[in-house]
Amino acid sequence: MNAQTSPILESTVVLAMDYGQFCLDGGLGDIDNEMELLDQAQEQQPSAGDGTMVVVVCPHQNNFEMSVNVQVFDCRPAGDRSQWQQVSEDHLEIDAPGVLSLSSPTTEPVTVAVPHGEYVVEVSGRGFVNYGWPGSTTPGDVWRLRLWPDDGSVLEPAQLWEMPECGTPENIPSSMDGSDGSVTGGS
């Protein structure tokens, strides 16, 4: 890890986030897998990925003006988790056109140019006011995505926001669990 590392690419977009979730897709994801990833993200908060998509569960139900800063590095940047309320890491591949899509149910996706490759993506958020309804459709939480080449190193554990006097939300067991704890498939 290099404390002097600066992003080689950086941009900020505004995503209309709804239903307490958003999705990152590097162009290789299958929209049919998004609900399964959402179930996994609710089961092991705050995110789940399959290497082609990542679904992130947000503390806020919505933020129709959610600012997302996207940074690309050539190696893992210095850690700064203490400055963020929620942090998670996942693997994500960006396909040859080099476009990262951010989307949320019922709203228009936004895109960011990111070079083709296999990455670790760190998703960090802060500025939360409540779990669930934040009291407004523009509560002011901000997010940052940091991507760097996936070198096979172990992902850092997730960090959840601990709401004052309420704690953190419980993981929601999947409705797809079998009695032996295995995931069952539908037909």
Tab-separated table of C-alpha atoms in Angstrom:
chain	number	residue	atom	x	y	z
A	1	MET	CA	0.000	0.000	0.000
A	2	ASN	CA	1.362	3.392	-0.983
A	3	ALA	CA	0.285	6.377	1.143
A	4	GLN	CA	1.318	8.722	-1.698
A	5	THR	CA	-0.958	7.104	-4.292
A	6	SER	CA	-3.231	9.524	-6.147
A	7	PRO	CA	-6.067	8.588	-8.496
A	8	ILE	CA	-5.079	8.144	-12.135
A	9	LEU	CA	-8.668	8.944	-13.102
A	10	GLU	CA	-11.430	10.703	-11.160
A	11	SER	CA	-14.956	11.925	-11.858
A	12	THR	CA	-18.144	12.670	-9.958
A	13	VAL	CA	-21.670	11.729	-11.013
A	14	VAL	CA	-25.102	12.189	-9.469
A	15	LEU	CA	-27.291	9.087	-9.180
A	16	ALA	CA	-30.973	9.091	-8.253
A	17	MET	CA	-30.919	6.261	-5.705
A	18	ASP	CA	-34.230	4.640	-4.724
A	19	TYR	CA	-35.408	1.578	-2.777
A	20	GLY	CA	-32.310	1.690	-0.566
A	21	GLN	CA	-29.957	0.142	-3.099
A	22	PHE	CA	-27.777	0.746	-6.104
A	23	CYS	CA	-25.905	-1.460	-8.552
A	24	LEU	CA	-22.469	-1.228	-10.166
A	25	ASP	CA	-22.094	-2.988	-13.521
A	26	GLY	CA	-18.947	-3.119	-15.627
A	27	GLY	CA	-20.843	-4.200	-18.743
A	28	LEU	CA	-20.652	-7.940	-18.133
A	29	GLY	CA	-23.459	-8.278	-15.578
A	30	ASP	CA	-26.733	-10.091	-16.156
A	31	ILE	CA	-29.743	-8.043	-15.011
A	32	ASP	CA	-31.434	-11.333	-14.054
A	33	ASN	CA	-28.799	-11.786	-11.299
A	34	GLU	CA	-29.492	-8.431	-9.623
A	35	MET	CA	-32.267	-9.731	-7.322
A	36	GLU	CA	-30.108	-12.642	-6.155
A	37	LEU	CA	-27.276	-10.212	-5.396
A	38	LEU	CA	-29.733	-7.969	-3.518
A	39	ASP	CA	-30.781	-10.959	-1.378
A	40	GLN	CA	-27.102	-11.688	-0.675
A	41	ALA	CA	-26.398	-8.023	0.157
A	42	GLN	CA	-29.281	-7.980	2.645
A	43	GLU	CA	-28.097	-11.277	4.115
A	44	GLN	CA	-24.460	-10.137	4.523
A	45	GLN	CA	-24.690	-6.346	4.540
A	46	PRO	CA	-23.885	-4.013	2.977
A	47	SER	CA	-23.008	-5.388	-0.480
A	48	ALA	CA	-22.705	-8.466	-2.657
A	49	GLY	CA	-21.030	-9.049	-5.990
A	50	ASP	CA	-20.459	-11.814	-8.508
A	51	GLY	CA	-17.418	-10.301	-10.241
A	52	THR	CA	-19.549	-8.667	-12.946
A	53	MET	CA	-22.011	-6.699	-10.785
A	54	VAL	CA	-22.135	-5.352	-7.234
A	55	VAL	CA	-25.355	-4.487	-5.389
A	56	VAL	CA	-24.992	-2.087	-2.449
A	57	VAL	CA	-27.608	-1.690	0.282
A	58	CYS	CA	-27.824	1.902	1.550
A	59	PRO	CA	-28.956	3.045	4.998
A	60	HIS	CA	-31.226	5.643	3.368
A	61	GLN	CA	-34.346	4.570	1.484
A	62	ASN	CA	-33.603	7.141	-1.192
A	63	ASN	CA	-31.446	10.058	-2.268
A	64	PHE	CA	-32.445	11.452	-5.643
A	65	GLU	CA	-29.304	13.623	-5.762
A	66	MET	CA	-26.707	11.149	-4.487
A	67	SER	CA	-23.204	12.343	-5.296
A	68	VAL	CA	-20.784	9.537	-6.194
A	69	ASN	CA	-17.070	10.253	-6.625
A	70	VAL	CA	-15.365	7.563	-8.753
A	71	GLN	CA	-11.595	7.173	-8.438
A	72	VAL	CA	-9.335	4.722	-10.285
A	73	PHE	CA	-5.885	3.896	-8.884
A	74	ASP	CA	-2.982	1.810	-10.195
A	75	CYS	CA	-2.648	0.054	-6.772
A	76	ARG	CA	-4.541	-0.146	-3.474
A	77	PRO	CA	-4.742	3.379	-2.025
A	78	ALA	CA	-4.103	4.210	1.626
A	79	GLY	CA	-6.997	3.272	3.880
A	80	ASP	CA	-9.257	5.980	5.308
A	81	ARG	CA	-12.196	3.965	6.660
A	82	SER	CA	-12.437	6.118	9.792
A	83	GLN	CA	-13.690	8.970	7.565
A	84	TRP	CA	-16.619	6.891	6.255
A	85	GLN	CA	-19.710	5.405	7.899
A	86	GLN	CA	-20.226	2.437	5.555
A	87	VAL	CA	-17.488	0.676	3.584
A	88	SER	CA	-17.363	-2.560	1.619
A	89	GLU	CA	-15.108	-4.166	-0.978
A	90	ASP	CA	-15.973	-6.453	-3.878
A	91	HIS	CA	-14.484	-7.716	-7.133
A	92	LEU	CA	-15.680	-6.094	-10.364
A	93	GLU	CA	-14.629	-6.555	-13.979
A	94	ILE	CA	-15.028	-3.684	-16.448
A	95	ASP	CA	-15.517	-4.856	-20.052
A	96	ALA	CA	-13.665	-3.647	-23.158
A	97	PRO	CA	-15.747	-0.506	-23.855
A	98	GLY	CA	-14.557	0.751	-20.447
A	99	VAL	CA	-17.878	1.880	-18.975
A	100	LEU	CA	-18.993	1.544	-15.364
A	101	SER	CA	-22.773	1.870	-14.983
A	102	LEU	CA	-24.414	2.917	-11.710
A	103	SER	CA	-28.135	2.242	-11.447
A	104	SER	CA	-30.982	2.057	-8.968
A	105	PRO	CA	-34.549	0.754	-9.378
A	106	THR	CA	-37.006	3.118	-11.125
A	107	THR	CA	-34.313	5.690	-11.995
A	108	GLU	CA	-32.021	6.363	-14.951
A	109	PRO	CA	-28.499	4.858	-14.786
A	110	VAL	CA	-25.393	7.030	-14.986
A	111	THR	CA	-22.075	5.975	-16.506
A	112	VAL	CA	-18.410	6.661	-15.865
A	113	ALA	CA	-15.434	5.864	-18.113
A	114	VAL	CA	-13.184	3.304	-16.378
A	115	PRO	CA	-10.434	1.395	-18.214
A	116	HIS	CA	-11.120	-2.270	-19.018
A	117	GLY	CA	-9.823	-4.672	-16.392
A	118	GLU	CA	-10.422	-6.666	-13.224
A	119	TYR	CA	-10.673	-4.496	-10.127
A	120	VAL	CA	-11.297	-4.414	-6.434
A	121	VAL	CA	-13.940	-1.753	-5.816
A	122	GLU	CA	-14.245	-0.102	-2.427
A	123	VAL	CA	-17.680	1.481	-1.878
A	124	SER	CA	-17.778	4.101	0.896
A	125	GLY	CA	-20.680	6.257	2.088
A	126	ARG	CA	-21.258	8.913	4.760
A	127	GLY	CA	-23.698	11.622	5.807
A	128	PHE	CA	-26.476	9.254	6.904
A	129	VAL	CA	-29.311	10.555	9.086
A	130	ASN	CA	-31.511	7.478	9.573
A	131	TYR	CA	-32.014	3.882	8.520
A	132	GLY	CA	-34.958	3.817	6.117
A	133	TRP	CA	-36.791	7.057	5.343
A	134	PRO	CA	-34.249	9.885	5.700
A	135	GLY	CA	-36.898	12.628	6.049
A	136	SER	CA	-36.328	13.948	2.514
A	137	THR	CA	-35.619	12.722	-1.004
A	138	THR	CA	-32.279	14.581	-0.880
A	139	PRO	CA	-30.761	13.768	2.524
A	140	GLY	CA	-27.196	14.698	1.516
A	141	ASP	CA	-25.316	11.417	1.916
A	142	VAL	CA	-22.286	11.121	-0.378
A	143	TRP	CA	-20.477	8.114	-1.764
A	144	ARG	CA	-17.082	7.246	-3.156
A	145	LEU	CA	-15.991	4.349	-5.342
A	146	ARG	CA	-12.274	3.540	-5.398
A	147	LEU	CA	-11.132	0.966	-7.949
A	148	TRP	CA	-7.670	-0.583	-8.294
A	149	PRO	CA	-6.348	-3.633	-10.171
A	150	ASP	CA	-7.394	-6.921	-8.557
A	151	ASP	CA	-4.151	-8.579	-7.479
A	152	GLY	CA	-5.876	-11.459	-5.680
A	153	SER	CA	-5.366	-10.032	-2.197
A	154	VAL	CA	-7.968	-10.601	0.512
A	155	LEU	CA	-10.855	-8.133	0.627
A	156	GLU	CA	-11.198	-6.002	3.747
A	157	PRO	CA	-14.234	-6.749	5.971
A	158	ALA	CA	-17.336	-4.594	5.619
A	159	GLN	CA	-18.003	-1.668	7.923
A	160	LEU	CA	-21.625	-0.719	8.702
A	161	TRP	CA	-22.955	2.583	9.993
A	162	GLU	CA	-23.952	2.433	13.631
A	163	MET	CA	-26.921	4.760	14.001
A	164	PRO	CA	-26.864	6.539	17.394
A	165	GLU	CA	-29.204	4.839	19.880
A	166	CYS	CA	-30.221	2.236	17.266
A	167	GLY	CA	-27.057	0.369	16.262
A	168	THR	CA	-26.702	-1.441	12.957
A	169	PRO	CA	-29.435	-3.287	11.047
A	170	GLU	CA	-29.659	-7.033	11.338
A	171	ASN	CA	-28.838	-9.143	8.318
A	172	ILE	CA	-32.010	-10.411	6.648
A	173	PRO	CA	-32.007	-14.194	6.099
A	174	SER	CA	-32.621	-15.074	2.479
A	175	SER	CA	-36.053	-16.340	1.561
A	176	MET	CA	-34.195	-18.776	-0.704
A	177	ASP	CA	-32.501	-20.705	2.150
A	178	GLY	CA	-33.197	-24.402	2.370
A	179	SER	CA	-33.621	-26.119	5.748
A	180	ASP	CA	-29.966	-27.209	5.662
A	181	GLY	CA	-28.781	-23.610	5.121
A	182	SER	CA	-28.014	-24.134	1.448
A	183	VAL	CA	-29.418	-21.844	-1.186
A	184	THR	CA	-32.159	-23.471	-3.182
A	185	GLY	CA	-32.884	-22.661	-6.780
A	186	GLY	CA	-36.256	-21.912	-8.254
A	187	SER	CA	-37.555	-23.409	-11.449
